[in-house]
Coordinates of N, CA and C in Angstrom, one line a residue:
X228 N 121.8 -73.5 31.5 CA 121.2 -72.9 30.2 C 119.4 -72.3 30.3
X229 N 119.8 -70.5 30.1 CA 118.9 -70.0 29.9 C 117.4 -70.1 29.1
X230 N 116.3 -70.5 29.7 CA 115.3 -71.0 28.5 C 115.5 -70.3 27.5
X231 N 115.4 -68.8 27.3 CA 115.6 -68.1 26.2 C 116.5 -68.2 24.9
X232 N 117.6 -68.9 25.1 CA 118.0 -69.4 24.5 C 118.0 -71.0 23.6
X233 N 117.0 -71.4 24.0 CA 116.1 -72.7 23.3 C 114.6 -71.3 22.9
X234 N 114.2 -70.6 23.2 CA 113.5 -70.3 22.2 C 114.1 -69.4 21.6
X235 N 114.8 -68.5 21.5 CA 115.8 -68.1 20.6 C 115.7 -68.6 19.2
X236 N 116.4 -69.8 19.7 CA 116.7 -70.7 18.5 C 115.7 -71.8 17.9
X237 N 114.5 -72.3 18.8 CA 113.3 -72.3 17.7 C 113.2 -71.4 16.6
X238 N 112.9 -69.9 17.6 CA 112.1 -69.1 16.8 C 113.1 -68.4 15.6
X239 N 114.3 -68.4 15.9 CA 115.4 -68.0 14.8 C 116.2 -68.9 14.1
X240 N 116.3 -69.8 15.0 CA 117.6 -70.1 14.7 C 117.9 -71.6 13.4
X241 N 118.6 -72.6 13.2 CA 118.3 -73.6 12.2 C 117.5 -74.7 13.6
X242 N 117.0 -75.4 12.0 CA 116.0 -76.9 13.6 C 116.5 -78.1 12.4
X243 N 117.0 -78.8 14.0 CA 117.8 -79.9 13.6 C 116.7 -80.8 14.5
X244 N 116.0 -82.2 13.1 CA 115.2 -83.2 13.9 C 116.2 -84.2 14.1
X245 N 116.2 -85.2 15.3 CA 116.6 -86.1 15.6 C 116.0 -87.3 16.0
X246 N 116.0 -88.3 15.1 CA 114.9 -89.6 15.6 C 115.9 -90.7 16.1
X247 N 115.3 -90.7 17.4 CA 116.6 -91.9 18.1 C 115.8 -92.4 19.4
X248 N 115.5 -93.8 19.0 CA 114.7 -94.5 20.1 C 115.5 -93.9 21.6
X249 N 116.5 -93.6 21.8 CA 117.1 -93.4 23.4 C 116.5 -92.2 24.0
X250 N 116.5 -91.8 25.3 CA 116.5 -91.0 25.7 C 117.2 -89.5 25.2
X251 N 115.8 -88.5 25.2 CA 116.7 -87.1 24.9 C 118.0 -86.5 26.3
X252 N 118.5 -85.6 25.4 CA 119.9 -85.3 26.5 C 119.7 -84.1 26.5
X253 N 119.1 -83.3 27.7 CA 119.4 -82.1 28.0 C 120.4 -81.4 27.4
X254 N 121.5 -82.6 27.4 CA 122.8 -81.4 27.3 C 123.3 -81.0 26.5
X255 N 122.9 -82.0 25.3 CA 123.3 -81.5 23.7 C 121.7 -80.3 23.4
X256 N 120.5 -80.8 23.6 CA 119.5 -79.9 23.6 C 120.8 -78.3 23.9
X257 N 121.1 -78.0 25.1 CA 121.6 -76.8 25.3 C 122.7 -76.5 24.6
X258 N 123.8 -77.6 24.0 CA 125.1 -77.0 23.8 C 124.7 -76.1 22.2
X259 N 123.3 -77.1 21.3 CA 122.9 -76.7 20.5 C 122.6 -75.9 20.3
X260 N 121.7 -75.0 21.5 CA 120.7 -74.0 20.9 C 121.4 -72.9 22.0
X261 N 122.7 -73.0 22.0 CA 124.4 -72.2 22.2 C 124.6 -71.3 21.4
X262 N 124.4 -72.5 20.7 CA 125.0 -72.3 19.0 C 124.0 -71.9 17.7
X263 N 122.7 -71.9 18.6 CA 121.8 -71.3 17.8 C 120.6 -72.3 16.6
X264 N 120.7 -73.4 17.0 CA 120.2 -74.5 16.6 C 119.3 -75.4 17.9
X265 N 118.1 -75.4 17.2 CA 117.0 -76.1 17.9 C 116.8 -77.9 17.6
X266 N 116.9 -78.2 18.8 CA 117.1 -79.7 18.8 C 115.6 -80.3 18.6
X267 N 114.8 -81.2 17.9 CA 113.5 -81.7 18.2 C 113.5 -83.1 17.9
X268 N 113.5 -83.9 19.4 CA 114.1 -85.1 19.3 C 112.9 -85.8 19.5
X269 N 112.7 -87.0 18.9 CA 111.3 -87.9 18.3 C 112.2 -88.8 18.3
X270 N 111.3 -90.1 18.7 CA 111.7 -91.5 19.2 C 111.4 -92.6 18.1
X271 N 110.6 -92.1 17.5 CA 110.4 -93.3 16.3 C 110.0 -92.4 15.3
X272 N 110.2 -93.2 13.8 CA 109.7 -93.0 12.6 C 108.3 -92.1 12.6
X273 N 107.5 -92.3 13.0 CA 106.2 -92.4 12.7 C 106.3 -90.9 13.6
X274 N 106.3 -91.0 14.4 CA 106.4 -89.3 14.9 C 107.6 -88.4 14.3
X275 N 108.4 -88.9 13.6 CA 109.4 -88.1 13.2 C 108.7 -87.0 11.8
X276 N 108.1 -88.0 10.8 CA 107.3 -87.5 10.0 C 106.1 -86.6 9.9
X277 N 105.9 -86.5 11.1 CA 104.8 -85.5 11.5 C 106.0 -84.4 11.9
X278 N 106.6 -84.7 13.1 CA 107.9 -83.3 13.3 C 108.4 -83.1 11.8
X279 N 108.8 -83.5 10.7 CA 109.5 -82.9 9.9 C 108.4 -82.0 9.2
X280 N 107.3 -82.8 9.0 CA 106.4 -81.2 8.6 C 106.2 -79.6 9.2
X281 N 106.2 -80.3 10.4 CA 106.0 -79.6 11.1 C 107.2 -77.9 11.6
X282 N 108.6 -78.8 11.4 CA 109.7 -78.2 12.0 C 110.1 -77.8 10.5
X283 N 110.2 -78.6 9.4 CA 111.1 -78.5 8.6 C 112.6 -78.3 8.7
X284 N 113.1 -78.9 9.0 CA 114.2 -78.9 9.5 C 115.5 -79.0 8.0
X285 N 116.5 -78.5 8.5 CA 117.6 -78.3 7.9 C 118.3 -79.7 7.9
X286 N 118.2 -80.4 9.2 CA 118.7 -81.6 8.8 C 118.1 -82.5 9.7
X287 N 118.3 -83.7 9.4 CA 117.4 -84.4 10.4 C 118.5 -85.8 10.5
X288 N 118.9 -86.1 12.0 CA 120.0 -87.5 12.8 C 118.6 -88.5 12.8
X289 N 119.3 -89.8 11.8 CA 118.6 -90.9 11.8 C 119.1 -91.9 12.4
X290 N 118.4 -92.4 13.4 CA 119.5 -94.0 14.5 C 118.6 -95.3 13.3
X291 N 118.9 -96.2 13.2 CA 118.6 -97.0 12.0 C 118.1 -98.1 13.0
X292 N 118.1 -98.0 14.3 CA 116.8 -98.8 15.5 C 115.6 -97.3 15.8
X293 N 115.6 -96.9 14.9 CA 114.1 -96.0 15.6 C 113.3 -96.6 15.4
X294 N 112.1 -97.1 16.4 CA 110.6 -97.4 16.0 C 110.0 -96.5 14.8
X295 N 109.3 -97.8 14.7 CA 108.3 -97.7 13.7 C 108.2 -97.7 11.9
X296 N 108.1 -96.8 10.5 CA 108.4 -97.5 9.3 C 110.2 -97.4 9.6
X297 N 110.4 -98.7 8.6 CA 112.0 -98.2 8.9 C 112.8 -97.4 8.5
X298 N 113.7 -97.6 8.8 CA 114.6 -96.5 8.9 C 115.0 -95.7 7.5
X299 N 115.3 -96.9 6.6 CA 115.9 -96.8 5.1 C 114.7 -96.0 4.6
X300 N 113.1 -96.6 4.6 CA 112.0 -95.9 4.5 C 111.9 -94.6 4.2
X301 N 112.1 -94.4 5.9 CA 111.9 -93.3 6.2 C 112.8 -92.1 5.6
X302 N 114.4 -92.3 5.7 CA 115.2 -91.5 5.1 C 114.7 -91.4 3.5
X303 N 114.7 -92.4 2.5 CA 113.8 -92.4 1.1 C 112.4 -91.0 1.0
X304 N 111.9 -90.9 1.8 CA 110.2 -90.7 2.1 C 110.9 -88.9 2.3
X305 N 112.0 -89.0 3.6 CA 112.3 -86.8 3.3 C 112.8 -86.4 2.4
X306 N 113.2 -87.2 1.8 CA 114.3 -87.4 0.4 C 113.8 -86.5 -0.9
X307 N 112.9 -87.5 -0.3 CA 111.5 -87.1 -2.0 C 111.2 -85.8 -1.9
X308 N 111.0 -85.3 -0.6 CA 110.1 -83.7 -0.2 C 111.3 -82.9 0.3
X309 N 112.8 -83.2 -0.7 CA 113.2 -82.2 -0.2 C 114.3 -82.0 1.1
X310 N 114.8 -82.6 1.8 CA 115.0 -82.1 2.8 C 116.8 -82.3 2.6
X311 N 117.0 -81.1 3.6 CA 118.2 -80.8 2.9 C 119.9 -81.4 3.6
X312 N 119.5 -82.5 4.3 CA 120.8 -83.4 5.2 C 120.4 -84.4 6.1
X313 N 120.6 -85.2 5.6 CA 120.4 -86.2 6.2 C 121.6 -87.2 6.8
X314 N 121.5 -87.4 8.2 CA 123.3 -87.8 9.1 C 122.4 -89.1 9.4
X315 N 123.2 -90.1 9.0 CA 123.0 -91.8 10.0 C 123.8 -91.4 10.4
X316 N 123.3 -91.7 12.1 CA 123.3 -92.4 13.6 C 123.6 -94.0 13.8
X317 N 125.0 -94.0 14.3 CA 125.9 -95.1 14.2 C 126.6 -95.1 15.4
X318 N 126.7 -96.7 16.3 CA 127.0 -96.6 17.3 C 128.5 -97.2 16.7
X319 N 129.8 -96.5 17.7 CA 130.6 -96.7 16.9 C 131.3 -95.9 15.7
X320 N 131.6 -96.7 14.9 CA 132.5 -96.5 13.3 C 131.3 -96.9 12.6
X321 N 131.1 -96.5 11.1 CA 130.3 -96.4 10.4 C 130.1 -97.7 9.6
X322 N 128.9 -98.4 9.5 CA 129.2 -99.8 9.4 C 128.2 -100.3 8.5
X323 N 127.4 -101.7 8.3 CA 126.5 -102.0 7.6 C 125.1 -100.6 7.9
X324 N 124.6 -100.5 9.0 CA 123.8 -99.8 9.5 C 123.5 -98.8 8.7
X325 N 124.8 -97.8 8.4 CA 125.4 -96.9 8.0 C 124.8 -96.5 6.5
X326 N 125.7 -97.8 6.0 CA 126.0 -98.2 5.1 C 124.4 -98.4 3.9
X327 N 123.4 -98.9 4.7 CA 121.8 -99.1 4.4 C 121.4 -97.2 4.6
X328 N 121.1 -96.8 5.4 CA 121.0 -95.3 5.3 C 122.2 -94.0 4.4
X329 N 122.9 -94.7 4.3 CA 123.3 -93.6 3.4 C 122.8 -93.9 1.1
X330 N 123.4 -95.5 1.2 CA 121.9 -96.0 -0.2 C 121.3 -95.4 -0.2
X331 N 120.1 -95.2 0.8 CA 118.4 -94.5 1.4 C 118.5 -93.2 1.0
X332 N 119.5 -92.2 1.0 CA 119.3 -91.1 0.8 C 120.5 -90.1 2.1
X333 N 120.9 -90.4 2.6 CA 121.8 -90.0 4.0 C 123.3 -89.7 3.5
X334 N 123.3 -88.4 3.6 CA 124.6 -87.7 3.2 C 125.7 -88.1 3.7
X335 N 125.5 -88.1 5.0 CA 127.0 -88.7 6.2 C 126.1 -89.3 7.3
X336 N 127.6 -89.7 8.5 CA 127.4 -90.4 9.7 C 128.2 -89.5 10.3
X337 N 127.1 -89.9 11.9 CA 128.0 -89.8 12.8 C 127.9 -90.5 14.1
X338 N 128.7 -90.3 14.9 CA 128.8 -91.7 16.1 C 127.7 -90.8 16.7
X339 N 126.9 -92.2 18.0 CA 126.5 -92.2 19.5 C 127.2 -92.8 20.1
X340 N 127.2 -92.5 21.6 CA 126.3 -90.7 22.2 C 126.9 -89.2 21.1
X341 N 125.7 -88.7 20.6 CA 126.6 -87.3 19.7 C 126.8 -86.5 21.0
X342 N 127.7 -85.4 19.9 CA 128.4 -85.3 20.5 C 128.4 -83.7 20.0
X343 N 127.8 -82.6 21.0 CA 127.5 -81.0 20.1 C 128.1 -81.0 19.0
X344 N 129.8 -80.7 19.7 CA 131.0 -80.8 18.9 C 130.8 -81.0 16.9
X345 N 130.3 -82.4 17.2 CA 130.6 -83.7 16.1 C 129.9 -82.8 15.4
X346 N 128.3 -83.1 15.8 CA 127.4 -82.4 14.8 C 127.2 -81.0 14.0
X347 N 127.7 -79.9 14.8 CA 127.6 -78.4 14.3 C 128.4 -79.0 13.1
X348 N 130.0 -79.3 13.4 CA 130.6 -79.6 11.9 C 130.2 -80.1 11.1
X349 N 129.1 -81.1 11.2 CA 128.3 -81.6 10.1 C 127.3 -80.4 9.8
X350 N 126.6 -80.0 10.6 CA 125.7 -78.5 10.0 C 126.3 -77.6 9.1
X351 N 127.6 -77.1 10.0 CA 128.3 -75.8 8.9 C 128.7 -76.9 7.8
X352 N 128.8 -77.7 7.3 CA 129.2 -78.3 5.8 C 128.5 -78.5 5.4
X353 N 127.2 -78.2 5.7 CA 126.5 -78.5 4.6 C 126.1 -77.4 3.9
X354 N 126.1 -78.2 2.0 CA 125.8 -76.6 1.7 C 124.4 -75.8 2.3
X355 N 124.8 -74.6 2.4 CA 123.9 -73.5 2.4 C 122.9 -73.2 3.3
X356 N 122.7 -74.3 3.8 CA 121.1 -74.6 4.9 C 121.6 -73.4 5.8
X357 N 122.4 -73.6 6.9 CA 122.6 -72.7 7.7 C 122.4 -71.1 7.1
X358 N 123.6 -70.5 6.2 CA 123.6 -69.6 5.4 C 122.3 -68.5 5.4
X359 N 121.1 -70.0 4.2 CA 120.6 -69.3 3.6 C 119.2 -69.0 4.6
X360 N 119.4 -70.1 6.0 CA 118.2 -68.9 7.0 C 118.9 -68.3 7.7
X361 N 120.1 -68.3 8.2 CA 120.3 -67.2 8.9 C 120.5 -65.9 8.7
X362 N 120.6 -65.4 7.4 CA 120.3 -64.5 6.9 C 119.5 -63.7 5.9
X363 N 118.5 -62.6 6.5 CA 117.8 -62.0 5.9 C 118.2 -60.4 5.8
X364 N 117.0 -60.3 4.2 CA 117.5 -59.1 3.6 C 116.1 -57.8 3.7
X365 N 116.8 -57.0 3.9 CA 115.0 -56.2 3.6 C 115.7 -54.6 3.2
X366 N 115.7 -54.6 1.5 CA 116.1 -52.8 1.2 C 118.0 -52.8 2.0
X367 N 118.1 -52.0 2.7 CA 118.9 -51.8 2.7 C 120.0 -52.6 4.5
X368 N 118.2 -52.9 4.6 CA 118.7 -53.8 6.4 C 119.6 -55.0 5.8
X369 N 120.4 -55.5 6.8 CA 120.5 -56.8 6.7 C 120.8 -57.7 8.3
X370 N 119.9 -58.7 8.0 CA 119.9 -59.4 9.6 C 120.9 -60.7 9.3
X371 N 121.9 -61.2 10.0 CA 122.4 -62.3 10.3 C 122.0 -63.1 11.4
X372 N 121.4 -63.7 11.8 CA 120.8 -64.7 12.9 C 122.5 -65.3 13.8
X373 N 123.1 -65.8 12.7 CA 124.2 -66.6 13.0 C 125.3 -66.2 14.2
X374 N 125.6 -64.6 13.5 CA 126.1 -63.8 14.1 C 125.9 -62.7 15.0
X375 N 124.2 -62.8 15.1 CA 124.5 -62.0 15.9 C 124.2 -60.5 15.2
X376 N 123.5 -59.9 14.0 CA 124.3 -59.0 13.7 C 123.5 -58.4 12.5
X377 N 123.5 -56.7 12.5 CA 122.6 -55.7 11.9 C 123.4 -55.3 11.1
X378 N 122.9 -54.7 9.6 CA 123.9 -54.2 8.7 C 122.9 -52.9 8.4
X379 N 123.2 -52.0 8.1 CA 122.9 -50.9 7.1 C 123.9 -50.5 6.9
X380 N 123.3 -50.9 4.9 CA 123.5 -50.5 3.6 C 125.2 -51.0 4.0
X381 N 125.5 -52.0 4.3 CA 127.0 -52.6 4.8 C 127.4 -52.4 5.8
X382 N 127.5 -51.4 6.7 CA 127.6 -50.8 7.8 C 127.0 -51.6 9.2
X383 N 127.9 -52.3 9.6 CA 127.7 -53.1 10.7 C 126.9 -51.9 11.8
X384 N 125.8 -52.2 12.6 CA 125.0 -50.9 13.8 C 125.4 -52.2 15.3
X385 N 125.1 -50.8 16.1 CA 125.4 -51.6 17.0 C 124.9 -52.8 18.0
X386 N 125.1 -54.0 18.9 CA 124.9 -55.0 18.9 C 122.9 -54.6 19.6
X387 N 121.9 -54.9 19.0 CA 120.1 -54.8 19.3 C 120.5 -55.7 20.7
X388 N 119.8 -55.4 22.3 CA 119.3 -55.9 23.2 C 118.6 -57.3 22.2
X389 N 118.6 -58.6 22.8 CA 117.9 -59.4 22.6 C 116.2 -59.5 22.1
X390 N 115.5 -59.2 22.8 CA 113.7 -58.4 22.8 C 114.0 -57.7 20.9
X391 N 114.4 -56.9 20.7 CA 114.6 -55.8 19.3 C 115.2 -57.0 18.3
X392 N 116.4 -57.5 19.0 CA 116.3 -57.8 17.7 C 116.1 -59.3 17.0
X393 N 114.8 -60.1 18.4 CA 114.1 -60.9 17.9 C 112.9 -60.0 17.1
X394 N 112.6 -58.9 17.7 CA 111.3 -58.7 16.9 C 111.0 -58.1 15.5
X395 N 112.7 -57.6 15.5 CA 113.1 -57.5 13.6 C 113.0 -58.7 13.0
X396 N 114.2 -59.8 13.1 CA 113.6 -60.5 12.6 C 112.7 -61.2 12.3
X397 N 111.2 -61.3 13.2 CA 110.1 -61.1 12.9 C 109.5 -60.8 12.0
X398 N 109.9 -59.1 11.9 CA 109.4 -57.9 11.3 C 109.8 -58.3 10.0
X399 N 111.2 -58.4 8.8 CA 111.8 -58.8 8.2 C 111.5 -60.1 7.9
X400 N 111.2 -60.7 8.4 CA 111.0 -62.3 7.3 C 108.8 -62.2 6.6
X401 N 108.9 -60.8 7.1 CA 107.2 -61.2 6.6 C 107.0 -59.6 6.1
X402 N 108.5 -58.5 6.1 CA 107.9 -57.6 5.4 C 107.6 -57.7 4.0
X403 N 107.1 -57.2 3.7 CA 106.0 -55.8 4.1 C 105.5 -56.3 4.3
X404 N 104.7 -57.0 4.8 CA 103.0 -57.7 5.6 C 103.1 -57.6 6.7
X405 N 102.1 -57.4 7.4 CA 101.8 -57.2 8.7 C 101.7 -58.4 10.0
X406 N 102.4 -58.6 10.9 CA 102.7 -59.4 12.1 C 101.9 -58.8 12.8
X407 N 100.7 -59.8 13.3 CA 99.7 -60.0 14.4 C 100.6 -60.0 15.6
X408 N 100.0 -59.1 16.3 CA 100.6 -59.0 17.7 C 100.6 -60.6 18.7
X409 N 99.5 -61.5 18.3 CA 99.8 -62.7 19.2 C 101.3 -63.5 18.3
X410 N 101.4 -63.4 16.8 CA 102.5 -64.0 16.2 C 103.7 -63.3 16.7
X411 N 104.1 -61.8 17.2 CA 104.6 -61.3 17.6 C 105.4 -61.8 19.2
X412 N 104.2 -62.4 20.0 CA 104.4 -62.5 21.3 C 105.1 -63.8 21.0
X413 N 104.3 -65.3 20.7 CA 104.7 -66.3 20.2 C 106.7 -66.0 19.6
X414 N 107.0 -64.9 18.4 CA 108.3 -65.1 18.3 C 109.6 -64.7 19.4
X415 N 108.1 -63.9 20.2 CA 109.1 -63.4 21.2 C 109.1 -63.7 22.2
X416 N 108.7 -64.6 22.8 CA 108.2 -64.7 24.1 C 107.7 -66.3 24.4
X417 N 107.7 -66.8 23.4 CA 107.4 -68.5 23.3 C 106.0 -68.7 23.4
X418 N 105.3 -69.5 23.2 CA 103.9 -70.4 23.3 C 103.6 -69.9 25.0
X419 N 104.3 -70.1 25.4 CA 103.8 -70.6 26.7 C 103.6 -68.7 27.7
X420 N 104.4 -68.0 27.4 CA 104.2 -66.6 28.3 C 103.1 -65.8 27.1
X421 N 102.9 -66.7 25.7 CA 101.8 -65.3 24.8 C 101.2 -64.9 25.7
X422 N 99.7 -65.7 26.1 CA 99.1 -64.7 27.1 C 99.1 -63.4 28.2
X423 N 100.4 -64.0 28.5 CA 100.9 -62.7 29.5 C 101.7 -61.6 28.9
X424 N 101.9 -61.6 27.8 CA 102.8 -60.2 27.2 C 101.6 -59.8 26.7
X425 N 101.1 -57.9 26.8 CA 100.4 -57.0 26.8 C 100.9 -56.5 25.9
X426 N 100.1 -56.0 24.9 CA 100.2 -55.2 23.9 C 101.2 -53.6 24.2
X427 N 100.7 -53.1 25.1 CA 101.8 -52.2 25.0 C 103.1 -52.4 25.5
X428 N 103.7 -54.0 26.0 CA 104.7 -54.4 26.2 C 105.2 -54.7 24.4
X429 N 104.7 -54.9 23.7 CA 105.2 -55.2 22.2 C 105.3 -53.9 21.7
X430 N 104.7 -52.8 22.3 CA 104.6 -51.2 21.5 C 105.8 -50.6 22.6
X431 N 106.5 -50.8 23.4 CA 107.1 -50.5 24.4 C 108.6 -50.7 22.8
X432 N 108.7 -51.9 22.7 CA 110.1 -52.8 22.5 C 110.1 -52.0 20.6
X433 N 108.6 -52.4 20.2 CA 108.6 -51.8 18.6 C 109.4 -50.3 19.0
X434 N 108.7 -49.2 19.9 CA 109.5 -47.9 19.9 C 110.7 -47.3 20.1
X435 N 111.6 -48.4 21.1 CA 113.5 -48.6 21.2 C 113.8 -48.9 20.0
X436 N 113.1 -50.5 19.4 CA 113.4 -50.8 17.9 C 113.0 -49.0 16.6
X437 N 112.4 -48.6 16.8 CA 112.5 -48.0 16.1 C 113.7 -46.5 16.2
X438 N 114.1 -46.6 17.3 CA 114.9 -45.6 17.6 C 116.6 -45.9 17.1
X439 N 116.6 -47.3 17.4 CA 117.9 -47.8 17.4 C 117.8 -47.7 15.9
X440 N 116.6 -48.0 15.0 CA 117.2 -47.9 13.6 C 117.0 -46.7 12.3
X441 N 116.4 -45.7 13.7 CA 117.2 -44.3 13.3 C 116.9 -44.0 11.7
X442 N 115.6 -44.2 11.6 CA 115.4 -44.1 9.6 C 115.3 -45.1 8.7
X443 N 116.4 -45.9 9.3 CA 116.7 -46.9 8.3 C 115.5 -47.8 7.5
X444 N 114.9 -48.3 8.3 CA 113.3 -49.1 8.4 C 112.4 -48.2 8.8
X445 N 110.8 -48.1 8.6 CA 109.4 -47.9 9.2 C 109.3 -48.7 9.8
X446 N 108.6 -48.9 10.8 CA 108.0 -49.8 11.6 C 106.6 -49.2 11.7
X447 N 105.4 -49.6 11.4 CA 104.3 -49.2 11.0 C 102.9 -50.2 11.7
X448 N 101.9 -49.1 12.6 CA 101.4 -49.7 13.6 C 99.9 -49.9 12.9
X449 N 99.7 -51.2 12.3 CA 98.0 -51.3 11.4 C 97.0 -51.7 12.6
X450 N 96.7 -50.6 13.3 CA 95.2 -50.8 13.8 C 94.0 -51.8 14.3
X451 N 94.7 -53.0 15.1 CA 93.7 -53.8 14.7 C 94.2 -54.9 14.5
X452 N 95.6 -55.2 13.8 CA 96.3 -56.1 12.8 C 97.5 -56.3 13.5
X453 N 98.6 -55.5 13.9 CA 99.9 -56.1 13.7 C 100.5 -54.6 13.2
X454 N 101.6 -54.9 13.2 CA 103.1 -54.5 12.9 C 103.5 -54.4 11.9
X455 N 104.3 -54.1 10.7 CA 104.6 -54.2 9.6 C 106.4 -53.2 9.1
X456 N 106.8 -53.5 8.7 CA 108.6 -53.1 8.5 C 108.3 -53.0 6.6
X457 N 108.7 -51.8 6.5 CA 109.2 -51.5 5.2 C 110.3 -50.4 5.2
X458 N 110.8 -50.3 4.2 CA 111.9 -49.6 3.6 C 112.2 -49.0 2.1
X459 N 112.4 -47.8 2.5 CA 112.5 -46.8 1.3 C 113.1 -47.8 -0.2
X460 N 112.6 -47.5 -1.3 CA 113.5 -48.4 -2.5 C 113.2 -49.8 -2.6

């Protein structure tokens, strides 16, 4: 699995928080990243509360055996703060352990060990969660992260290279505000590569994106601050 898929899923995809005392499975993270879902795996409900606030996940998978505060109390707490979807993790078929989590606020259950296909089916069934996150619209521009598609006034455009796609989404999410060079470095290259990317590299990708948009939007450089995207109307 190429690292950029994980970075793309983390920066632009849906967020899935898994709370499970077992060892994190890289194959599951890889498979979900390929579907545009970034997996954050923690072993305790205490760590999960921190991760929940940091990642604002679209769905949370909770194993009843997770360490920390009782899993039922954890589910009740995050549901109180508007978690969109809680999935109870069970061994084999759903039983008493899943029942207590369902009473606490979980919406459904999934068998352990987790399979990417099973989790994906549950996520796409989540009412509106992935769709709302994947679509960004600014004026005539529409970007669909799940389908990797950009449209202008309803007409699909040729597929953008990954970097230009990531750049466009980062700018659209904040439009018409200014996005700093540092914020773009993290969105496009990740925090580990942030210090290695020069301003001229960002400018090069901005120039290429401007040419591909062909006037559908204006990307303006604000000296000393960053870039902003605006559209007419």
